[in-house]
Short mmCIF file of C-alpha atoms in Angstrom, two decimals:
data_model
loop_
_atom_site.label_atom_id
_atom_site.label_comp_id
_atom_site.label_asym_id
_atom_site.label_seq_id
_atom_site.Cartn_x
_atom_site.Cartn_y
_atom_site.Cartn_z
CA UNK A 114 97.68 141.33 314.74
CA UNK A 115 97.73 141.84 318.51
CA UNK A 116 98.06 138.68 320.47
CA UNK A 117 94.67 139.59 322.24
CA UNK A 118 92.87 139.91 318.89
CA UNK A 119 91.63 137.01 316.77
CA UNK A 120 90.99 139.20 313.88
CA UNK A 121 92.26 142.59 312.84
CA UNK A 122 91.37 143.84 309.46
CA UNK A 123 89.18 146.25 307.60
CA UNK A 124 85.55 145.02 308.17
CA UNK A 125 83.63 142.84 310.51
CA UNK A 126 80.24 141.49 309.17
CA UNK A 127 77.87 140.21 311.93
CA UNK A 128 75.35 137.89 310.18
CA UNK A 129 76.45 135.32 307.79
CA UNK A 130 73.05 134.89 305.85
CA UNK A 131 72.54 135.67 302.13
CA UNK A 132 73.14 139.35 302.66
CA UNK A 133 76.21 138.95 304.65
CA UNK A 134 77.89 136.30 302.66
CA UNK A 135 77.39 138.58 299.46
CA UNK A 136 78.80 141.38 301.08
CA UNK A 137 81.94 139.74 302.10
CA UNK A 138 82.61 138.48 298.67
CA UNK A 139 81.99 141.91 297.28
CA UNK A 140 84.28 143.45 299.74
CA UNK A 141 87.15 140.84 299.22
CA UNK A 142 86.93 141.85 295.34
CA UNK A 143 87.20 145.40 296.50
CA UNK A 144 90.45 144.66 298.29
CA UNK A 145 89.21 144.61 301.82
CA UNK A 146 90.19 142.17 304.65
CA UNK A 147 86.73 140.77 306.20
CA UNK A 148 85.79 138.70 308.93
CA UNK A 149 82.04 137.15 308.85
CA UNK A 150 80.65 135.95 312.45
CA UNK A 151 77.45 134.07 312.40
CA UNK A 152 75.54 132.25 315.20
CA UNK A 153 75.04 128.93 313.11
CA UNK A 154 77.65 126.92 311.43
CA UNK A 155 77.48 126.82 307.81
CA UNK A 156 76.59 122.95 307.57
CA UNK A 157 73.55 123.72 309.50
CA UNK A 158 72.39 126.49 307.13
CA UNK A 159 72.79 123.97 304.12
CA UNK A 160 70.20 121.46 305.38
CA UNK A 161 67.04 121.15 303.15
CA UNK A 162 64.95 121.47 306.16
CA UNK A 163 66.72 124.89 307.49
CA UNK A 164 64.60 127.41 305.62
CA UNK A 165 62.24 126.42 302.68
CA UNK A 166 62.37 129.83 301.25
CA UNK A 167 63.31 130.48 297.63
CA UNK A 168 64.22 133.95 296.07
CA UNK A 169 63.65 135.63 293.00
CA UNK A 170 67.19 137.09 291.95
CA UNK A 171 66.55 140.48 289.95
CA UNK A 172 68.75 140.68 286.72
CA UNK A 173 71.09 143.01 288.21
CA UNK A 174 71.46 140.86 291.19
CA UNK A 175 72.41 137.89 288.76
CA UNK A 176 74.87 140.41 287.09
CA UNK A 177 76.57 141.06 290.60
CA UNK A 178 76.99 137.11 290.88
CA UNK A 179 78.46 136.97 287.44
CA UNK A 180 80.87 139.55 288.26
CA UNK A 181 81.76 137.90 291.81
CA UNK A 182 82.27 134.66 289.97
CA UNK A 183 79.62 132.54 291.42
CA UNK A 184 76.87 132.57 288.82
CA UNK A 185 78.09 129.39 286.98
CA UNK A 186 77.98 127.49 290.24
CA UNK A 187 74.52 128.58 290.94
CA UNK A 188 73.12 128.18 287.51
CA UNK A 189 72.47 124.64 287.55
CA UNK A 190 69.82 125.31 290.64
CA UNK A 191 67.97 128.23 288.91
CA UNK A 192 65.08 128.81 286.65
CA UNK A 193 64.82 131.74 284.28
CA UNK A 194 61.66 134.00 284.93
CA UNK A 195 60.80 135.02 281.50
CA UNK A 196 57.42 136.67 282.40
CA UNK A 197 55.63 137.95 285.56
CA UNK A 198 51.72 138.06 285.62
CA UNK A 199 50.39 140.26 288.13
CA UNK A 200 46.42 140.16 288.68
CA UNK A 201 43.60 140.01 291.10
CA UNK A 202 42.96 136.51 292.11
CA UNK A 203 39.75 134.84 290.84
CA UNK A 204 37.30 134.53 293.75
CA UNK A 205 37.26 130.98 294.90
CA UNK A 206 34.61 128.81 296.84
CA UNK A 207 31.86 126.55 295.89
CA UNK A 208 32.31 125.06 292.37
CA UNK A 209 34.46 127.93 291.01
CA UNK A 210 38.05 127.39 290.70
CA UNK A 211 40.66 129.70 292.10
CA UNK A 212 43.64 130.95 290.28
CA UNK A 213 44.43 134.06 288.11
CA UNK A 214 41.48 136.41 287.59
CA UNK A 215 40.48 138.36 284.31
CA UNK A 216 42.40 141.50 284.85
CA UNK A 217 46.35 141.39 284.57
CA UNK A 218 49.68 143.21 284.27
CA UNK A 219 51.75 141.18 281.96
CA UNK A 220 55.69 141.75 282.25
CA UNK A 221 57.49 140.16 279.38
CA UNK A 222 61.40 140.23 279.45
CA UNK A 223 61.37 140.59 275.62
CA UNK A 224 60.43 144.17 276.12
CA UNK A 225 63.72 144.89 277.59
CA UNK A 226 66.00 142.51 276.55
CA UNK A 227 66.22 140.88 272.91
CA UNK A 228 67.01 137.41 271.69
CA UNK A 229 65.98 134.08 272.86
CA UNK A 230 68.71 133.91 275.32
CA UNK A 231 68.53 137.52 276.25
CA UNK A 232 68.62 138.55 280.01
CA UNK A 233 65.48 137.18 281.77
CA UNK A 234 63.54 139.34 284.42
CA UNK A 235 65.30 137.16 287.09
CA UNK A 236 66.38 133.81 288.20
CA UNK A 237 64.59 131.68 290.83
CA UNK A 238 66.65 129.86 293.18
CA UNK A 239 65.95 127.93 296.43
CA UNK A 240 67.76 129.81 299.33
CA UNK A 241 69.65 126.60 300.51
CA UNK A 242 71.42 126.49 296.93
CA UNK A 243 72.28 130.14 296.96
CA UNK A 244 73.73 129.89 300.62
CA UNK A 245 75.64 126.89 299.55
CA UNK A 246 77.30 128.71 296.71
CA UNK A 247 78.04 131.56 298.56
CA UNK A 248 79.36 129.81 301.63
CA UNK A 249 81.68 127.68 299.43
CA UNK A 250 82.97 130.85 297.67
CA UNK A 251 83.66 132.65 300.88
CA UNK A 252 85.50 129.69 302.43
CA UNK A 253 87.63 129.63 299.39
CA UNK A 254 88.68 133.44 299.80
CA UNK A 255 91.96 133.64 301.92
CA UNK A 256 91.24 137.12 302.89
CA UNK A 257 87.81 136.36 304.22
CA UNK A 258 87.84 135.01 307.81
CA UNK A 259 84.72 133.04 308.61
CA UNK A 260 83.96 132.75 312.53
CA UNK A 261 80.77 130.42 312.99
CA UNK A 262 79.29 129.27 315.24
CA UNK A 263 79.99 132.32 317.28
CA UNK A 264 77.89 135.15 319.09
CA UNK A 265 78.84 138.79 318.67
CA UNK A 266 77.95 140.07 322.29
CA UNK A 267 78.60 143.81 322.08
CA UNK A 268 80.90 146.21 320.12
CA UNK A 269 83.11 149.00 321.19
CA UNK A 270 83.96 152.07 318.99
CA UNK A 271 87.31 153.73 319.13
CA UNK A 272 88.31 156.89 317.30
CA UNK A 273 90.19 154.96 314.61
CA UNK A 274 88.30 151.66 314.63
CA UNK A 275 85.95 149.35 316.25
CA UNK A 276 86.03 146.16 318.33
CA UNK A 277 83.72 143.40 318.25
CA UNK A 278 83.61 141.23 321.41
CA UNK A 279 82.52 137.44 320.89
CA UNK A 280 80.72 135.53 323.74
CA UNK A 281 83.71 133.26 324.04
CA UNK A 282 85.72 136.20 324.82
CA UNK A 283 87.54 136.61 321.44
CA UNK A 284 88.12 140.21 320.19
CA UNK A 285 87.98 141.34 316.56
CA UNK A 286 89.10 144.51 315.49
CA UNK A 287 88.54 146.42 312.40
CA UNK A 288 87.72 149.90 310.60
CA UNK A 289 84.05 149.03 310.07
CA UNK A 290 81.41 146.96 311.63
CA UNK A 291 78.68 145.91 309.42
CA UNK A 292 75.38 144.73 310.92
CA UNK A 293 73.69 142.13 308.68
CA UNK A 294 71.80 140.57 311.70
CA UNK A 295 68.19 140.90 310.50
CA UNK A 296 65.24 143.08 311.05
CA UNK A 297 65.76 142.79 314.92
CA UNK A 298 69.39 143.86 314.91
CA UNK A 299 71.11 143.51 318.20
CA UNK A 300 73.87 146.03 316.91
CA UNK A 301 71.25 148.66 315.82
CA UNK A 302 69.52 148.34 319.28
CA UNK A 303 72.96 148.74 320.92
CA UNK A 304 73.61 151.85 318.54
CA UNK A 305 70.50 153.39 319.45
CA UNK A 306 69.35 153.73 316.27
CA UNK A 307 65.61 153.98 315.92
CA UNK A 308 63.40 152.15 313.52
CA UNK A 309 59.77 152.52 312.59
CA UNK A 310 57.43 149.86 311.39
CA UNK A 311 54.43 147.76 312.30
CA UNK A 312 53.17 144.17 312.03
CA UNK A 313 50.65 143.16 309.27
CA UNK A 314 48.79 140.51 311.40
CA UNK A 315 49.76 138.34 308.46
CA UNK A 316 52.10 135.46 308.04
CA UNK A 317 53.74 134.06 304.69
CA UNK A 318 53.23 130.37 304.51
CA UNK A 319 56.06 129.02 302.39
CA UNK A 320 55.82 125.60 300.67
CA UNK A 321 56.89 123.99 297.31
CA UNK A 322 54.46 122.27 295.21
CA UNK A 323 54.92 119.98 291.96
CA UNK A 324 52.65 120.49 289.24
CA UNK A 325 51.50 118.68 285.99
CA UNK A 326 52.01 121.32 283.36
CA UNK A 327 55.27 123.33 282.72
CA UNK A 328 55.36 126.56 284.15
CA UNK A 329 57.40 127.95 281.19
CA UNK A 330 59.35 130.46 283.37
CA UNK A 331 56.25 132.42 284.39
CA UNK A 332 55.99 133.91 287.85
CA UNK A 333 52.50 134.58 289.10
CA UNK A 334 51.42 137.24 291.91
CA UNK A 335 47.90 137.45 292.42
CA UNK A 336 46.03 139.22 295.10
CA UNK A 337 43.28 137.43 297.27
CA UNK A 338 41.19 139.07 300.04
CA UNK A 339 43.62 137.67 302.69
CA UNK A 340 46.81 138.96 300.92
CA UNK A 341 49.16 138.07 298.08
CA UNK A 342 49.60 134.68 296.61
CA UNK A 343 52.86 134.05 294.70
CA UNK A 344 53.57 131.07 292.57
CA UNK A 345 57.27 131.17 291.86
CA UNK A 346 58.87 128.88 289.00
CA UNK A 347 61.58 126.36 290.25
CA UNK A 348 63.34 123.79 288.06
CA UNK A 349 61.73 120.43 287.25
CA UNK A 350 57.85 121.41 287.08
CA UNK A 351 57.81 122.67 290.60
CA UNK A 352 56.91 126.17 292.21
CA UNK A 353 57.64 127.87 295.34
CA UNK A 354 54.65 129.48 297.03
CA UNK A 355 54.58 132.57 299.09
CA UNK A 356 51.09 132.33 300.58
CA UNK A 357 49.86 135.34 302.66
CA UNK A 358 47.05 134.90 305.23
CA UNK A 359 46.04 136.16 308.63
CA UNK A 360 48.36 134.89 311.28
CA UNK A 361 45.94 132.48 312.85
CA UNK A 362 44.84 131.01 309.30
CA UNK A 363 48.40 130.58 308.17
CA UNK A 364 49.19 128.63 311.52
CA UNK A 365 46.16 126.49 310.89
CA UNK A 366 47.11 125.76 307.26
CA UNK A 367 50.79 124.98 308.40
CA UNK A 368 49.41 122.46 310.79
CA UNK A 369 46.67 121.01 308.69
CA UNK A 370 46.56 117.65 307.73
CA UNK A 371 47.53 116.54 303.92
CA UNK A 372 43.91 116.52 302.83
CA UNK A 373 42.88 119.70 304.09
CA UNK A 374 45.83 121.64 302.97
CA UNK A 375 45.55 120.05 299.42
CA UNK A 376 41.88 121.23 299.15
CA UNK A 377 43.03 124.92 300.38
CA UNK A 378 45.80 124.98 298.15
CA UNK A 379 43.61 123.95 294.92
CA UNK A 380 40.90 126.42 295.88
CA UNK A 381 43.70 129.34 295.71
CA UNK A 382 46.02 128.00 293.10
CA UNK A 383 43.50 126.95 290.43
CA UNK A 384 43.96 124.17 287.90
CA UNK A 385 45.91 126.19 285.34
CA UNK A 386 49.05 124.12 285.75
CA UNK A 387 47.26 120.75 286.12
CA UNK A 388 47.35 118.38 288.91
CA UNK A 389 49.12 119.81 292.05
CA UNK A 390 51.18 117.88 294.77
CA UNK A 391 52.66 119.69 297.85
CA UNK A 392 56.38 118.58 298.30
CA UNK A 393 58.31 118.94 301.79
CA UNK A 394 57.57 120.57 304.74
CA UNK A 395 55.70 123.99 305.33
CA UNK A 396 56.80 127.08 306.94
CA UNK A 397 55.06 130.33 308.27
CA UNK A 398 56.92 133.52 308.72
CA UNK A 399 55.41 136.72 310.48
CA UNK A 400 55.24 139.62 308.20
CA UNK A 401 55.62 143.12 309.01
CA UNK A 402 57.39 146.33 308.05
CA UNK A 403 60.65 147.67 309.79
CA UNK A 404 62.67 150.42 308.61
CA UNK A 405 65.91 151.96 310.23
CA UNK A 406 65.88 155.70 310.71
CA UNK A 407 69.75 155.67 309.68
CA UNK A 408 71.49 153.30 307.47
CA UNK A 409 74.73 154.04 309.25
CA UNK A 410 76.58 155.55 312.25
CA UNK A 411 80.15 156.14 313.11
CA UNK A 412 81.95 152.97 312.63
CA UNK A 413 78.76 150.96 311.64
CA UNK A 414 76.60 150.36 308.54
CA UNK A 415 73.33 148.46 308.39
CA UNK A 416 72.79 146.01 305.56
CA UNK A 417 69.89 143.93 304.46
CA UNK A 418 67.19 143.47 306.79
CA UNK A 419 69.03 145.20 309.48
CA UNK A 420 68.64 148.40 307.44
CA UNK A 421 64.93 147.70 306.36
CA UNK A 422 62.48 144.58 306.26
CA UNK A 423 59.69 144.63 304.02
CA UNK A 424 56.65 142.62 302.88
CA UNK A 425 57.50 139.88 300.32
CA UNK A 426 54.83 140.51 297.71
CA UNK A 427 57.51 142.15 295.34
CA UNK A 428 60.21 139.46 295.97
CA UNK A 429 62.62 142.30 296.70
CA UNK A 430 64.00 141.49 300.05
CA UNK A 431 67.13 139.62 299.27
CA UNK A 432 67.58 141.81 296.07
CA UNK A 433 67.70 144.84 298.51
CA UNK A 434 70.54 143.41 300.46
CA UNK A 435 72.38 142.51 297.26
CA UNK A 436 72.18 146.17 296.20
CA UNK A 437 73.14 147.40 299.59
CA UNK A 438 76.21 144.97 299.34
CA UNK A 439 77.12 146.18 295.93
CA UNK A 440 76.94 149.99 297.19
CA UNK A 441 78.86 149.56 300.42
CA UNK A 442 81.45 147.26 298.96
CA UNK A 443 82.08 149.99 296.19
CA UNK A 444 82.24 152.89 298.67
CA UNK A 445 84.64 151.27 300.93
CA UNK A 446 86.87 149.93 298.33
CA UNK A 447 87.23 153.42 296.64
CA UNK A 448 87.96 154.75 300.10
CA UNK A 449 90.58 152.50 300.96
CA UNK A 450 92.29 153.01 297.54
CA UNK A 451 92.58 156.88 298.17
CA UNK A 452 93.67 156.39 301.67
CA UNK A 453 90.36 157.51 303.23
CA UNK A 454 89.02 155.67 306.53
CA UNK A 455 86.25 153.36 305.58
CA UNK A 456 84.47 153.60 308.83
CA UNK A 457 84.23 157.30 309.05
CA UNK A 458 80.82 158.98 309.08
CA UNK A 459 81.75 160.90 305.91
CA UNK A 460 82.51 157.84 304.06
CA UNK A 461 79.31 155.97 305.09
CA UNK A 462 77.02 158.70 304.37
CA UNK A 463 77.86 158.14 300.69
CA UNK A 464 76.41 154.63 301.30
CA UNK A 465 73.37 155.74 302.88
CA UNK A 466 72.53 158.33 300.23
CA UNK A 467 72.89 155.81 297.71
CA UNK A 468 70.37 153.21 299.25
CA UNK A 469 67.99 154.96 301.67
CA UNK A 470 65.66 156.53 298.92
CA UNK A 471 65.60 153.43 297.09
CA UNK A 472 64.66 151.61 299.82
CA UNK A 473 61.99 153.70 301.36
CA UNK A 474 60.17 154.05 298.05
CA UNK A 475 60.07 150.37 297.72
CA UNK A 476 59.04 149.97 301.39
CA UNK A 477 56.18 152.35 301.07
CA UNK A 478 55.16 150.78 297.79
CA UNK A 479 54.93 147.36 299.20
CA UNK A 480 52.98 148.61 302.21
CA UNK A 481 50.49 150.44 300.19
CA UNK A 482 50.00 147.56 297.73
CA UNK A 483 49.45 144.97 300.49
CA UNK A 484 46.87 147.41 302.07
CA UNK A 485 45.14 148.07 298.76
CA UNK A 486 44.75 144.60 297.56
CA UNK A 487 44.23 142.58 300.69
CA UNK A 488 40.74 143.17 301.04
CA UNK A 489 37.37 141.94 299.10
CA UNK A 490 35.60 145.38 298.81
CA UNK A 491 33.79 144.69 295.39
CA UNK A 492 33.99 148.47 294.17
CA UNK A 493 37.66 148.46 295.05
CA UNK A 494 38.34 145.18 293.51
CA UNK A 495 36.70 146.31 290.37
CA UNK A 496 38.93 149.43 290.19
CA UNK A 497 42.05 147.46 290.98
CA UNK A 498 41.30 145.23 288.22
CA UNK A 499 40.60 148.11 285.71
CA UNK A 500 43.74 149.76 286.67
CA UNK A 501 45.89 146.85 286.28
CA UNK A 502 44.53 146.52 282.73
CA UNK A 503 45.09 149.92 281.90
CA UNK A 504 48.72 149.94 283.12
CA UNK A 505 49.12 146.79 280.99
CA UNK A 506 48.24 148.69 277.79
CA UNK A 507 50.93 151.47 278.51
CA UNK A 508 54.25 150.10 277.09
CA UNK A 509 56.59 152.90 278.73
CA UNK A 510 54.82 151.94 282.21
CA UNK A 511 55.51 148.38 281.95
CA UNK A 512 59.17 148.82 281.00
CA UNK A 513 59.54 151.21 283.70
CA UNK A 514 58.19 148.95 286.33
CA UNK A 515 60.62 146.08 284.96
CA UNK A 516 63.64 148.14 285.30
CA UNK A 517 62.72 149.42 288.52
CA UNK A 518 62.00 146.02 289.93
CA UNK A 519 65.43 144.70 288.52
CA UNK A 520 67.41 147.62 290.39
CA UNK A 521 68.23 149.08 286.90
CA UNK A 522 67.26 152.68 287.34
CA UNK A 523 69.48 155.85 288.28
CA UNK A 524 73.22 154.99 288.84
CA UNK A 525 73.58 151.49 289.88
CA UNK A 526 76.67 150.32 291.58
CA UNK A 527 79.45 148.77 289.31
CA UNK A 528 78.72 145.22 290.39
CA UNK A 529 74.92 145.67 289.60
CA UNK A 530 76.07 146.46 286.01
CA UNK A 531 78.43 143.55 285.80
CA UNK A 532 81.74 145.28 286.40
CA UNK A 533 84.08 143.82 288.82
CA UNK A 534 85.45 146.05 291.58
CA UNK A 535 89.01 145.04 291.16
CA UNK A 536 89.05 146.08 287.51
CA UNK A 537 91.17 148.87 286.38
#
């Protein structure tokens, strides 16, 4: 290492969120020496009040965690998703309760996984617990250098590598720069990579509730005139809500006093899980679609939200980042083993080809679903409900959607099949 360089290795990951930490572990297993740069110290990101969100980890994402050796550490903080119910929400107001409507699409994990302890459709975990497990694993790997808090100001590409200059004057050198710095990626902007997208004029209100009746591992996604309303099972008779409303309504609900919030919650949630009690703070996040024109450039790869940010209605945001990490780590690991340049555009185009079509399909699907279901036009509502009921009667269609959502179609990367990257 040059005396002027703080790090000189294979890959520099800018962004130490969930996708960035997952990628660091995957690349380490693939035999790469990695640095992770983030603006926040890890202990700040572990605080309960830091985020509030929870993520549904698809079954292929869990296989990756098992292959990376961290699933057992995360398991105590998770809930298995045994069923997913998708339906038009019942109209609320007056004396009518909210809750799931009469037309539904039921996904049952027993259709694709046999036995009482077979692979579930997914695992629910609060992001703070997932981040804690990932962070501890990263800090325990000697070939991963964690640099936080630190600001990556700019990068300088060279014919045989790339340098990242930090705000404090330190210089990091590698063969590849990976942008994991979110939907509004500074690296993507510096690289002049265009993106397309739009705001939905909606915000996702995130909160945790405790309910009297057990959820039995069932996740609900029902559609109300204002947008999707997701009830995601957590340990100990709790659920994480992702509640979509027009931005001004979401802001008002976030600021509402306890009695008003309770009433509005009950109007939408219904009483099918018994008495409800909100727990902890509320958060509101703006929702939009942003899709990068390219997933790579010379010496740069885009991963997670830096590649695309989608509507949360399918619960696929973090899973897409995990799939990116699995593909990029495998591509770069194989390239290094045969003596190829991991940052060369010819290497990175393989990653882009592996991930771009899947990403575009899911982005388009969530956008169409949100527009189709976020309204209260009665004829359309009736057609939607009938459509859900029809698909519910077609077994092959149900099983296809379950495998599609789980990332188990086509030729998934090795980690998503539960295979280690350092195995012979």
